[in-house]
Amino acid sequence: MKDYLLVIDQGTTSSRVVLYNKKFRIFDIVHKEFNQHFPNEGWVEHDALEIWNDVKNLIKRILKKNKLLSKNIISIGITNQRETTVIWNKKTGVPIYNAIVWQDRRTGIYCSNLRKKGLQKKIQKITGLELDPYFSATKIKWIFDNVTIAKNNLKNDNLLFGTIDTWLLWNLTEGNSHLTDITNASRTMIFDPKKEEWSNEMLKIFGISKKILPKVVENSFDFGSTKLFGKPITIGGMAGDQQSATIGQACFNKGQSKSTYGTGCFLLMNIGNKFKMSKNRLLTTVAFKINGKKMFCYEGSIFVAGSAIQWLRDNLNFFSSSSETDKLYEKANKNESVYFVPALTGLGAPYWNSNARGTFFGITRNTSKEDIIKATIDSLSYQTYELIECMEKDSKTKINEIKVDGGMVKNNNFILSLSNITQIKIIRPKNIETTSLGAAYLAGLQSGIIKNTKEINKFWEKDKILKSKIPKNKAIANINKWKSTIRAVNKFY
Ligand code: ADP
């Protein structure tokens, strides 16, 4: 009996394997955190082999734990941390360097030089992206410029590039499939999402050979099969984590938006089937391509969200579990006016300032840890507000509601703060694991257990809707104060 969809959700700090039943309810989850490497200031690396071994072992563990065999799995879906770059030797299967993670800023100076040469406009026009170390292109270039094996391998023989989706797929299929999906490809800064092909112009700028690149396909596709767990299981769905969450939140129509609050925060708005460039420093990226239908979205990325909560927990020792912040928020002094700009690893959209650093405003003799916790949580609401403003200007449409998900939205005071500050409806679904859910839908579509995206709408269930409890003029006064603080930080660094 084929009863379950198996999803690999490979995140920035942990890998998860999730079993979904045919009604798209979670049946079981296993997860494992893995090592983060910080070899230099601003550098972040992962051991790609550690990630693969963890994923393989998690699949074995969840099957064994539930007494399942590979024949019980309908299909596999993969969703992953995006942009993170792996280059490996196809003969040995060994990466030639650690995976360079999306958060890594080592190519900052190189990006500034390209900016000085006036390349930002051209890059945005072709890829929809901002010229920033965040994306894969400059990470690939760094490996080819600095890793001896790559430097001496002028013909690029035996070398393959992949983001984590491609790396996992290649290993699952024992080297048979070197593919990526269109959402992951659209985050590399060498892909043209309009023409749906690797861009020769971009490859020339970054000196990257086409030979090493995977083939790009739709999100719901026969990506190949794995024989590592017994009888072959098809890999039927694949999408980058934020696009997968957009699918998991059923944002299939133009104008619908979702915001995920995990390690970072990512607000995506479906803008329909036409590629449009942002004038407000948002990214234009592919939301999904399913059954030949491609949709684009604007994306606003905030690099530090839940990781600021982790910083309060691990570096300042304010509490021992993130969940305590919900109660502590209520104990903050209502008369204190503390603002925190949590630019711990620079500022993302719409400032794109990789040199910015975290800054507190308004600390007094009276300021308590609770005030600092509240200021940190509220800072995510203010940043979300600024992204909404940019999206409304770019799309010329009013955003009336946002569907939210990710670990932070378990915090009721956070989602209330979001609705108070943004003054729009905040909707939390029953399943906040929307990232893995999206990949389950994609695998479900490929295997035929669901026919189209309309059917997915029926599975989406709401948990809570929040509306603002403060008057608009109060929200605006607070937003204006916030804007002056973040602009001061942006100017200072
Ligand atoms: P990711 O998928 O990026 O690893 P998750 O969606 O699992 O992240 O969310 C984890 C993040 O959410 C952590 O940074 C954690 O600090 C934060 N978090 C979890 N629970 C809460 C809570 N109740 N209040 C505030 N933050 C929380």
Short mmCIF file of C-alpha atoms and ligand atoms in Angstrom, two decimals:
data_model
loop_
_atom_site.label_atom_id
_atom_site.label_comp_id
_atom_site.label_asym_id
_atom_site.label_seq_id
_atom_site.Cartn_x
_atom_site.Cartn_y
_atom_site.Cartn_z
CA MET A 1 0.00 0.00 0.00
CA LYS A 2 1.41 3.34 -1.04
CA ASP A 3 0.23 5.64 1.67
CA TYR A 4 2.70 8.41 2.38
CA LEU A 5 4.56 11.26 0.76
CA LEU A 6 8.04 11.78 2.12
CA VAL A 7 9.46 15.30 2.23
CA ILE A 8 13.08 16.29 2.70
CA ASP A 9 13.17 19.81 4.19
CA GLN A 10 16.82 20.78 4.22
CA GLY A 11 17.13 24.06 6.16
CA THR A 12 19.96 26.38 7.19
CA THR A 13 20.43 24.99 10.68
CA SER A 14 18.69 21.62 10.56
CA SER A 15 17.48 18.92 8.20
CA ARG A 16 14.00 17.48 8.56
CA VAL A 17 12.26 14.54 7.01
CA VAL A 18 8.46 14.66 7.15
CA LEU A 19 5.88 12.01 6.31
CA TYR A 20 2.54 13.28 5.00
CA ASN A 21 -0.56 11.15 4.61
CA LYS A 22 -2.75 11.38 1.52
CA LYS A 23 -4.85 14.12 3.18
CA PHE A 24 -1.66 16.20 3.51
CA ARG A 25 -1.62 15.97 7.30
CA ILE A 26 1.72 15.44 9.00
CA PHE A 27 2.13 11.82 10.09
CA ASP A 28 5.64 12.05 11.56
CA ILE A 29 8.74 14.29 11.57
CA VAL A 30 12.37 13.57 12.39
CA HIS A 31 15.07 16.20 12.38
CA LYS A 32 18.73 16.80 13.07
CA GLU A 33 20.73 19.98 13.58
CA PHE A 34 24.09 20.09 11.84
CA ASN A 35 27.36 21.96 12.25
CA GLN A 36 27.79 25.58 11.21
CA HIS A 37 31.30 26.63 10.23
CA PHE A 38 32.44 30.25 10.53
CA PRO A 39 36.05 30.17 9.25
CA ASN A 40 36.33 33.96 8.95
CA GLU A 41 34.38 37.12 9.81
CA GLY A 42 31.21 37.05 7.72
CA TRP A 43 31.89 33.57 6.28
CA VAL A 44 29.33 30.77 6.77
CA GLU A 45 29.92 27.22 5.52
CA HIS A 46 28.26 23.79 5.75
CA ASP A 47 29.75 20.36 5.19
CA ALA A 48 27.70 19.14 2.20
CA LEU A 49 28.57 15.49 2.90
CA GLU A 50 27.38 15.86 6.51
CA ILE A 51 24.09 17.26 5.16
CA TRP A 52 23.67 14.37 2.70
CA ASN A 53 24.50 11.72 5.31
CA ASP A 54 22.07 13.30 7.79
CA VAL A 55 19.28 13.33 5.20
CA LYS A 56 19.93 9.71 4.19
CA ASN A 57 19.96 8.59 7.83
CA LEU A 58 16.82 10.59 8.67
CA ILE A 59 14.96 8.85 5.82
CA LYS A 60 16.11 5.46 7.12
CA ARG A 61 15.14 6.46 10.67
CA ILE A 62 11.60 7.65 9.83
CA LEU A 63 10.89 4.53 7.74
CA LYS A 64 12.15 2.21 10.48
CA LYS A 65 10.39 4.11 13.27
CA ASN A 66 7.04 3.75 11.47
CA LYS A 67 7.72 0.23 10.22
CA LEU A 68 7.45 1.38 6.62
CA LEU A 69 9.19 0.14 3.49
CA SER A 70 10.08 2.10 0.36
CA LYS A 71 7.00 0.58 -1.34
CA ASN A 72 4.81 2.52 1.15
CA ILE A 73 6.10 5.84 -0.17
CA ILE A 74 4.16 7.39 -3.04
CA SER A 75 6.76 9.97 -3.95
CA ILE A 76 9.51 12.19 -2.49
CA GLY A 77 9.47 16.01 -2.38
CA ILE A 78 12.55 18.12 -1.74
CA THR A 79 12.65 21.66 -0.37
CA ASN A 80 15.83 23.38 0.66
CA GLN A 81 17.79 26.38 1.88
CA ARG A 82 18.29 28.36 -1.32
CA GLU A 83 21.41 29.88 -2.94
CA THR A 84 23.83 27.77 -0.85
CA THR A 85 26.48 26.57 -3.27
CA VAL A 86 28.15 23.17 -3.65
CA ILE A 87 30.76 22.14 -6.22
CA TRP A 88 31.75 18.49 -6.31
CA ASN A 89 33.69 15.95 -8.30
CA LYS A 90 31.28 13.72 -10.22
CA LYS A 91 33.75 10.80 -10.25
CA THR A 92 34.25 10.67 -6.50
CA GLY A 93 31.07 12.41 -5.31
CA VAL A 94 33.20 14.50 -2.96
CA PRO A 95 32.71 18.29 -2.73
CA ILE A 96 35.88 20.22 -3.53
CA TYR A 97 35.05 22.82 -0.89
CA ASN A 98 32.52 23.26 1.91
CA ALA A 99 29.07 24.50 0.83
CA ILE A 100 29.10 28.31 0.89
CA VAL A 101 25.89 29.32 2.66
CA TRP A 102 23.45 32.03 1.52
CA GLN A 103 24.31 34.10 4.62
CA ASP A 104 28.02 34.22 3.67
CA ARG A 105 29.29 37.75 2.90
CA ARG A 106 32.83 36.96 1.64
CA THR A 107 32.13 38.28 -1.86
CA GLY A 108 30.93 41.68 -0.60
CA ILE A 109 33.87 43.65 -1.99
CA TYR A 110 33.67 41.86 -5.33
CA CYS A 111 29.96 42.78 -5.52
CA SER A 112 30.72 46.43 -4.67
CA ASN A 113 33.29 46.50 -7.49
CA LEU A 114 30.76 45.15 -9.98
CA ARG A 115 28.31 47.76 -8.74
CA LYS A 116 30.90 50.48 -9.34
CA LYS A 117 31.24 49.18 -12.90
CA GLY A 118 27.51 49.84 -13.28
CA LEU A 119 26.41 46.21 -13.63
CA GLN A 120 23.50 46.26 -11.15
CA LYS A 121 20.87 47.34 -13.72
CA LYS A 122 21.88 44.68 -16.25
CA ILE A 123 21.90 41.97 -13.58
CA GLN A 124 18.47 43.00 -12.30
CA LYS A 125 17.06 43.17 -15.82
CA ILE A 126 18.14 39.63 -16.66
CA THR A 127 17.89 37.82 -13.31
CA GLY A 128 15.43 39.98 -11.31
CA LEU A 129 17.93 40.01 -8.43
CA GLU A 130 19.96 42.55 -6.49
CA LEU A 131 23.73 42.47 -6.95
CA ASP A 132 24.59 40.93 -3.57
CA PRO A 133 26.76 38.13 -2.09
CA TYR A 134 23.48 36.43 -1.05
CA PHE A 135 23.08 34.66 -4.43
CA SER A 136 25.09 31.69 -5.78
CA ALA A 137 26.94 33.36 -8.69
CA THR A 138 29.69 35.10 -6.73
CA LYS A 139 30.04 32.07 -4.44
CA ILE A 140 30.74 29.83 -7.47
CA LYS A 141 33.24 32.38 -8.75
CA TRP A 142 34.97 32.48 -5.35
CA ILE A 143 35.45 28.70 -5.40
CA PHE A 144 36.89 28.79 -8.92
CA ASP A 145 39.21 31.65 -7.94
CA ASN A 146 40.39 30.21 -4.65
CA VAL A 147 40.19 26.43 -4.47
CA THR A 148 43.27 24.85 -6.05
CA ILE A 149 41.45 21.88 -7.66
CA ALA A 150 39.00 24.23 -9.35
CA LYS A 151 41.66 26.81 -10.29
CA ASN A 152 43.77 24.16 -12.05
CA ASN A 153 40.82 22.45 -13.69
CA LEU A 154 40.60 24.73 -16.68
CA LYS A 155 38.26 22.51 -18.68
CA ASN A 156 35.98 21.99 -15.66
CA ASP A 157 36.10 18.28 -16.35
CA ASN A 158 34.42 16.21 -13.63
CA LEU A 159 33.12 19.21 -11.70
CA LEU A 160 29.43 19.79 -11.05
CA PHE A 161 27.61 22.71 -9.46
CA GLY A 162 24.41 22.51 -7.53
CA THR A 163 22.38 24.25 -4.88
CA ILE A 164 21.36 21.90 -2.05
CA ASP A 165 18.33 20.52 -3.96
CA THR A 166 20.57 19.40 -6.82
CA TRP A 167 23.22 18.01 -4.46
CA LEU A 168 20.65 15.90 -2.59
CA LEU A 169 18.97 14.72 -5.81
CA TRP A 170 22.31 13.73 -7.37
CA ASN A 171 23.14 11.67 -4.27
CA LEU A 172 19.68 10.13 -3.98
CA THR A 173 19.84 8.99 -7.61
CA GLU A 174 23.47 7.87 -7.24
CA GLY A 175 24.66 10.36 -9.84
CA ASN A 176 21.91 9.74 -12.38
CA SER A 177 20.04 13.08 -12.12
CA HIS A 178 21.82 16.41 -12.30
CA LEU A 179 18.76 18.65 -12.27
CA THR A 180 17.42 21.69 -10.47
CA ASP A 181 13.99 23.27 -10.47
CA ILE A 182 13.14 26.72 -11.77
CA THR A 183 12.70 28.33 -8.32
CA ASN A 184 16.14 27.29 -7.12
CA ALA A 185 17.69 28.22 -10.48
CA SER A 186 16.15 31.70 -10.24
CA ARG A 187 18.22 32.37 -7.07
CA THR A 188 21.62 31.73 -8.61
CA MET A 189 22.01 35.11 -10.43
CA ILE A 190 23.10 33.26 -13.60
CA PHE A 191 19.59 32.24 -14.69
CA ASP A 192 17.21 34.12 -16.95
CA PRO A 193 13.73 33.34 -15.56
CA LYS A 194 11.93 34.86 -18.56
CA LYS A 195 13.71 32.75 -21.17
CA GLU A 196 14.04 29.87 -18.68
CA GLU A 197 17.69 29.24 -19.51
CA TRP A 198 21.12 29.86 -18.04
CA SER A 199 22.13 33.37 -19.11
CA ASN A 200 25.24 33.51 -21.31
CA GLU A 201 25.74 37.14 -20.35
CA MET A 202 25.73 36.35 -16.64
CA LEU A 203 28.00 33.32 -17.13
CA LYS A 204 30.47 35.59 -18.92
CA ILE A 205 30.46 38.21 -16.15
CA PHE A 206 31.19 35.60 -13.48
CA GLY A 207 33.43 33.38 -15.65
CA ILE A 208 31.31 30.27 -15.07
CA SER A 209 31.26 27.35 -17.50
CA LYS A 210 27.89 25.96 -18.65
CA LYS A 211 29.34 22.45 -18.40
CA ILE A 212 29.03 22.35 -14.62
CA LEU A 213 25.38 23.48 -14.48
CA PRO A 214 22.32 21.28 -13.90
CA LYS A 215 19.34 21.12 -16.27
CA VAL A 216 16.42 23.28 -15.14
CA VAL A 217 12.91 21.80 -14.99
CA GLU A 218 9.43 22.54 -13.52
CA ASN A 219 8.63 22.09 -9.83
CA SER A 220 6.47 19.03 -10.27
CA PHE A 221 8.44 16.62 -12.43
CA ASP A 222 9.89 13.11 -12.63
CA PHE A 223 13.29 14.04 -11.20
CA GLY A 224 14.47 10.41 -11.15
CA SER A 225 14.25 7.69 -8.53
CA THR A 226 16.22 6.51 -5.54
CA LYS A 227 17.06 2.87 -4.89
CA LEU A 228 18.88 3.54 -1.64
CA PHE A 229 15.98 2.53 0.60
CA GLY A 230 14.78 -0.64 -1.17
CA LYS A 231 12.48 -0.57 -4.20
CA PRO A 232 12.81 2.62 -6.32
CA ILE A 233 10.97 5.72 -5.06
CA THR A 234 10.34 8.60 -7.48
CA ILE A 235 11.41 12.11 -6.58
CA GLY A 236 8.41 14.06 -7.86
CA GLY A 237 8.60 17.57 -6.41
CA MET A 238 11.22 20.19 -5.75
CA ALA A 239 11.23 23.89 -4.78
CA GLY A 240 13.34 26.36 -2.83
CA ASP A 241 12.10 26.78 0.75
CA GLN A 242 10.34 30.16 0.34
CA GLN A 243 8.64 29.21 -2.90
CA SER A 244 7.64 25.90 -1.35
CA ALA A 245 6.05 27.81 1.56
CA THR A 246 4.21 29.98 -1.00
CA ILE A 247 2.76 26.79 -2.51
CA GLY A 248 2.09 25.38 1.00
CA GLN A 249 0.13 28.56 1.78
CA ALA A 250 -1.82 28.12 -1.48
CA CYS A 251 -0.85 31.58 -2.80
CA PHE A 252 -1.63 30.61 -6.38
CA ASN A 253 -3.35 33.83 -7.42
CA LYS A 254 -1.97 37.22 -8.31
CA GLY A 255 -1.94 39.51 -5.27
CA GLN A 256 -1.73 36.79 -2.60
CA SER A 257 1.15 37.07 -0.11
CA LYS A 258 2.83 34.99 2.55
CA SER A 259 5.52 35.78 5.06
CA THR A 260 7.73 33.15 6.72
CA TYR A 261 9.48 33.86 10.02
CA GLY A 262 12.19 31.24 10.55
CA THR A 263 15.93 31.96 10.81
CA GLY A 264 15.28 34.87 8.41
CA CYS A 265 12.02 36.43 7.22
CA PHE A 266 10.83 36.22 3.63
CA LEU A 267 7.76 38.02 2.32
CA LEU A 268 6.61 36.86 -1.12
CA MET A 269 3.79 38.32 -3.18
CA ASN A 270 2.42 36.56 -6.25
CA ILE A 271 2.54 39.12 -9.12
CA GLY A 272 1.13 36.93 -11.89
CA ASN A 273 2.67 35.48 -15.02
CA LYS A 274 4.67 38.53 -16.15
CA PHE A 275 8.22 39.34 -15.08
CA LYS A 276 8.28 42.86 -13.60
CA MET A 277 11.31 44.59 -12.16
CA SER A 278 11.04 46.23 -8.76
CA LYS A 279 11.75 49.92 -8.42
CA ASN A 280 11.99 49.58 -4.65
CA ARG A 281 14.83 47.10 -4.31
CA LEU A 282 12.71 43.98 -3.98
CA LEU A 283 13.64 40.83 -5.88
CA THR A 284 11.67 39.43 -8.79
CA THR A 285 11.79 35.66 -8.71
CA VAL A 286 9.85 32.63 -9.94
CA ALA A 287 7.09 31.59 -7.52
CA PHE A 288 6.54 28.23 -9.27
CA LYS A 289 6.00 26.52 -12.59
CA ILE A 290 3.42 23.78 -12.45
CA ASN A 291 1.85 22.07 -15.49
CA GLY A 292 3.44 24.64 -17.79
CA LYS A 293 2.03 27.61 -15.84
CA LYS A 294 4.67 29.95 -14.48
CA MET A 295 4.04 32.64 -11.86
CA PHE A 296 6.44 35.31 -10.64
CA CYS A 297 6.63 37.00 -7.29
CA TYR A 298 8.24 39.95 -5.58
CA GLU A 299 10.30 38.94 -2.61
CA GLY A 300 11.54 40.94 0.34
CA SER A 301 14.22 39.19 2.38
CA ILE A 302 15.10 40.11 5.97
CA PHE A 303 18.23 38.17 6.91
CA VAL A 304 17.74 38.17 10.69
CA ALA A 305 14.41 37.10 12.23
CA GLY A 306 14.35 34.03 14.52
CA SER A 307 18.14 34.21 14.62
CA ALA A 308 17.78 37.47 16.64
CA ILE A 309 15.69 35.49 19.15
CA GLN A 310 18.43 32.85 19.23
CA TRP A 311 20.99 35.60 19.83
CA LEU A 312 18.99 36.87 22.85
CA ARG A 313 18.84 33.29 24.11
CA ASP A 314 22.40 32.10 23.43
CA ASN A 315 24.55 35.24 23.67
CA LEU A 316 22.62 37.36 26.17
CA ASN A 317 21.14 34.39 28.09
CA PHE A 318 17.81 36.19 28.51
CA PHE A 319 15.79 32.92 28.50
CA SER A 320 16.41 29.26 27.86
CA SER A 321 13.74 28.58 25.23
CA SER A 322 12.49 30.81 22.36
CA SER A 323 8.90 30.07 23.37
CA GLU A 324 9.38 32.04 26.64
CA THR A 325 9.51 35.27 24.64
CA ASP A 326 5.71 35.21 24.26
CA LYS A 327 5.11 35.72 28.03
CA LEU A 328 8.15 37.98 28.50
CA TYR A 329 6.83 40.32 25.77
CA GLU A 330 3.80 41.10 27.94
CA LYS A 331 6.02 42.12 30.88
CA ALA A 332 7.70 44.89 28.87
CA ASN A 333 7.16 48.40 30.23
CA LYS A 334 4.53 50.14 28.07
CA ASN A 335 6.18 53.52 28.68
CA GLU A 336 9.59 52.50 27.43
CA SER A 337 10.32 53.38 23.85
CA VAL A 338 13.17 51.09 22.89
CA TYR A 339 13.93 50.38 19.22
CA PHE A 340 16.28 47.68 18.00
CA VAL A 341 17.56 47.40 14.43
CA PRO A 342 18.66 43.72 14.35
CA ALA A 343 21.16 44.08 11.51
CA LEU A 344 23.31 41.32 13.00
CA THR A 345 24.46 40.16 9.55
CA GLY A 346 23.73 43.34 7.61
CA LEU A 347 20.44 44.60 6.22
CA GLY A 348 18.50 42.89 3.42
CA ALA A 349 15.61 44.43 1.48
CA PRO A 350 15.08 47.26 0.84
CA TYR A 351 18.42 48.58 2.19
CA TRP A 352 20.88 45.91 1.00
CA ASN A 353 23.65 47.10 3.28
CA SER A 354 25.93 44.18 4.17
CA ASN A 355 28.06 46.40 6.46
CA ALA A 356 25.21 47.44 8.77
CA ARG A 357 25.27 46.07 12.33
CA GLY A 358 22.70 45.72 15.13
CA THR A 359 21.90 48.92 17.01
CA PHE A 360 19.69 49.79 20.01
CA PHE A 361 17.94 53.16 20.42
CA GLY A 362 16.29 54.62 23.51
CA ILE A 363 17.94 52.59 26.29
CA THR A 364 17.41 54.18 29.73
CA ARG A 365 18.35 53.32 33.33
CA ASN A 366 14.93 51.67 33.42
CA THR A 367 15.28 49.39 30.39
CA SER A 368 14.74 45.72 31.22
CA LYS A 369 15.43 42.52 29.33
CA GLU A 370 11.70 42.32 28.59
CA ASP A 371 11.86 45.71 26.86
CA ILE A 372 14.72 44.46 24.72
CA ILE A 373 12.79 41.29 23.84
CA LYS A 374 9.76 43.36 22.87
CA ALA A 375 11.92 45.70 20.76
CA THR A 376 13.42 42.68 18.96
CA ILE A 377 10.03 41.12 18.20
CA ASP A 378 8.52 44.45 17.12
CA SER A 379 11.50 45.08 14.80
CA LEU A 380 10.29 42.18 12.63
CA SER A 381 6.85 43.79 12.39
CA TYR A 382 8.34 47.15 11.39
CA GLN A 383 10.56 45.54 8.77
CA THR A 384 7.56 43.61 7.42
CA TYR A 385 5.67 46.91 7.20
CA GLU A 386 8.46 48.45 5.12
CA LEU A 387 8.45 45.48 2.74
CA ILE A 388 4.66 45.75 2.35
CA GLU A 389 5.09 49.42 1.51
CA CYS A 390 7.62 48.56 -1.22
CA MET A 391 5.39 45.79 -2.61
CA GLU A 392 2.35 48.04 -2.73
CA LYS A 393 4.34 50.71 -4.59
CA ASP A 394 5.80 48.21 -7.06
CA SER A 395 2.59 46.27 -7.72
CA LYS A 396 0.28 49.28 -7.43
CA THR A 397 -2.10 47.11 -5.42
CA LYS A 398 -3.10 47.23 -1.77
CA ILE A 399 -2.12 44.24 0.35
CA ASN A 400 -5.07 43.49 2.63
CA GLU A 401 -3.89 40.31 4.27
CA ILE A 402 -0.82 38.15 4.72
CA LYS A 403 -0.63 34.45 5.50
CA VAL A 404 2.18 33.83 7.99
CA ASP A 405 4.20 30.76 8.96
CA GLY A 406 7.58 29.63 10.34
CA GLY A 407 8.73 28.96 13.93
CA MET A 408 8.21 32.53 15.18
CA VAL A 409 4.50 32.67 14.43
CA LYS A 410 3.83 30.28 17.30
CA ASN A 411 4.33 33.44 19.36
CA ASN A 412 0.86 35.03 19.73
CA ASN A 413 2.26 38.38 20.84
CA PHE A 414 4.42 38.50 17.74
CA ILE A 415 1.50 38.00 15.34
CA LEU A 416 -0.53 40.56 17.29
CA SER A 417 2.38 43.01 17.02
CA LEU A 418 2.46 42.29 13.27
CA SER A 419 -1.21 43.12 12.83
CA ASN A 420 -0.96 46.23 15.05
CA ILE A 421 1.99 47.66 13.19
CA THR A 422 1.09 46.67 9.62
CA GLN A 423 -2.64 47.40 10.20
CA ILE A 424 -3.58 44.49 7.94
CA LYS A 425 -5.14 41.10 8.51
CA ILE A 426 -2.64 38.45 9.64
CA ILE A 427 -3.68 34.85 9.00
CA ARG A 428 -1.99 31.87 10.63
CA PRO A 429 -2.76 28.45 9.10
CA LYS A 430 -3.20 25.24 11.11
CA ASN A 431 -0.06 23.75 9.60
CA ILE A 432 2.75 26.28 10.02
CA GLU A 433 5.18 23.75 8.48
CA THR A 434 4.18 25.18 5.10
CA THR A 435 7.66 24.74 3.63
CA SER A 436 7.49 20.95 3.74
CA LEU A 437 3.78 21.03 2.89
CA GLY A 438 4.53 22.80 -0.42
CA ALA A 439 6.99 20.09 -1.42
CA ALA A 440 4.43 17.42 -0.43
CA TYR A 441 1.87 19.05 -2.75
CA LEU A 442 4.40 19.12 -5.60
CA ALA A 443 5.21 15.43 -5.15
CA GLY A 444 1.45 14.74 -4.83
CA LEU A 445 0.79 16.51 -8.13
CA GLN A 446 3.49 14.55 -9.93
CA SER A 447 2.26 11.22 -8.62
CA GLY A 448 -1.33 12.06 -9.54
CA ILE A 449 -2.88 11.94 -6.06
CA ILE A 450 -3.89 15.56 -6.62
CA LYS A 451 -4.77 16.85 -10.05
CA ASN A 452 -4.20 20.58 -9.95
CA THR A 453 -3.55 23.60 -7.75
CA LYS A 454 -7.29 24.18 -7.27
CA GLU A 455 -7.44 20.96 -5.25
CA ILE A 456 -4.64 22.26 -3.02
CA ASN A 457 -6.82 25.21 -1.95
CA LYS A 458 -9.20 22.73 -0.33
CA PHE A 459 -6.50 21.40 1.99
CA TRP A 460 -5.45 24.81 3.34
CA GLU A 461 -6.96 25.42 6.82
CA LYS A 462 -6.79 28.58 8.92
CA ASP A 463 -6.02 28.60 12.63
CA LYS A 464 -6.24 32.25 13.62
CA ILE A 465 -6.97 35.65 12.06
CA LEU A 466 -5.65 38.77 13.77
CA LYS A 467 -6.77 42.33 13.30
CA SER A 468 -5.09 45.43 14.69
CA LYS A 469 -6.00 46.43 18.25
CA ILE A 470 -4.42 49.88 18.07
CA PRO A 471 -5.54 52.99 16.15
CA LYS A 472 -3.91 53.73 12.80
CA ASN A 473 -2.41 57.07 13.90
CA LYS A 474 -0.59 55.37 16.76
CA ALA A 475 0.82 52.75 14.37
CA ILE A 476 1.95 55.48 11.98
CA ALA A 477 3.67 57.46 14.76
CA ASN A 478 5.62 54.33 15.81
CA ILE A 479 6.48 53.47 12.20
CA ASN A 480 7.89 56.97 11.66
CA LYS A 481 10.12 56.57 14.70
CA TRP A 482 11.25 53.16 13.43
CA LYS A 483 12.05 54.59 10.01
CA SER A 484 14.28 57.25 11.51
CA THR A 485 16.20 54.61 13.50
CA ILE A 486 16.79 52.18 10.61
CA ARG A 487 17.76 55.01 8.28
CA ALA A 488 20.26 56.27 10.86
CA VAL A 489 21.79 52.78 11.05
CA ASN A 490 21.91 52.48 7.27
CA LYS A 491 23.65 55.85 7.05
CA PHE A 492 26.10 55.16 9.87
CA TYR A 493 27.50 51.96 8.29
P1 ADP B 1 14.21 27.45 10.08
O1 ADP B 1 13.30 26.60 9.25
O2 ADP B 1 14.71 28.68 9.39
O3 ADP B 1 15.31 26.68 10.75
P2 ADP B 1 11.91 27.59 11.90
O4 ADP B 1 10.76 27.94 11.02
O5 ADP B 1 11.98 26.22 12.47
O6 ADP B 1 13.31 28.03 11.27
O7 ADP B 1 11.87 28.62 13.12
C1 ADP B 1 12.83 28.59 14.10
C2 ADP B 1 13.09 29.99 14.59
O8 ADP B 1 11.93 30.50 15.22
C3 ADP B 1 14.21 30.01 15.60
O9 ADP B 1 15.11 31.04 15.25
C4 ADP B 1 13.53 30.32 16.92
O10 ADP B 1 14.33 31.17 17.71
C5 ADP B 1 12.24 31.01 16.50
N1 ADP B 1 11.12 30.68 17.40
C6 ADP B 1 10.60 29.46 17.64
N2 ADP B 1 9.58 29.54 18.51
C7 ADP B 1 9.44 30.85 18.83
C8 ADP B 1 8.55 31.59 19.67
N3 ADP B 1 7.57 30.98 20.35
N4 ADP B 1 8.71 32.92 19.73
C9 ADP B 1 9.67 33.55 19.01
N5 ADP B 1 10.54 32.91 18.20
C10 ADP B 1 10.42 31.58 18.11
#
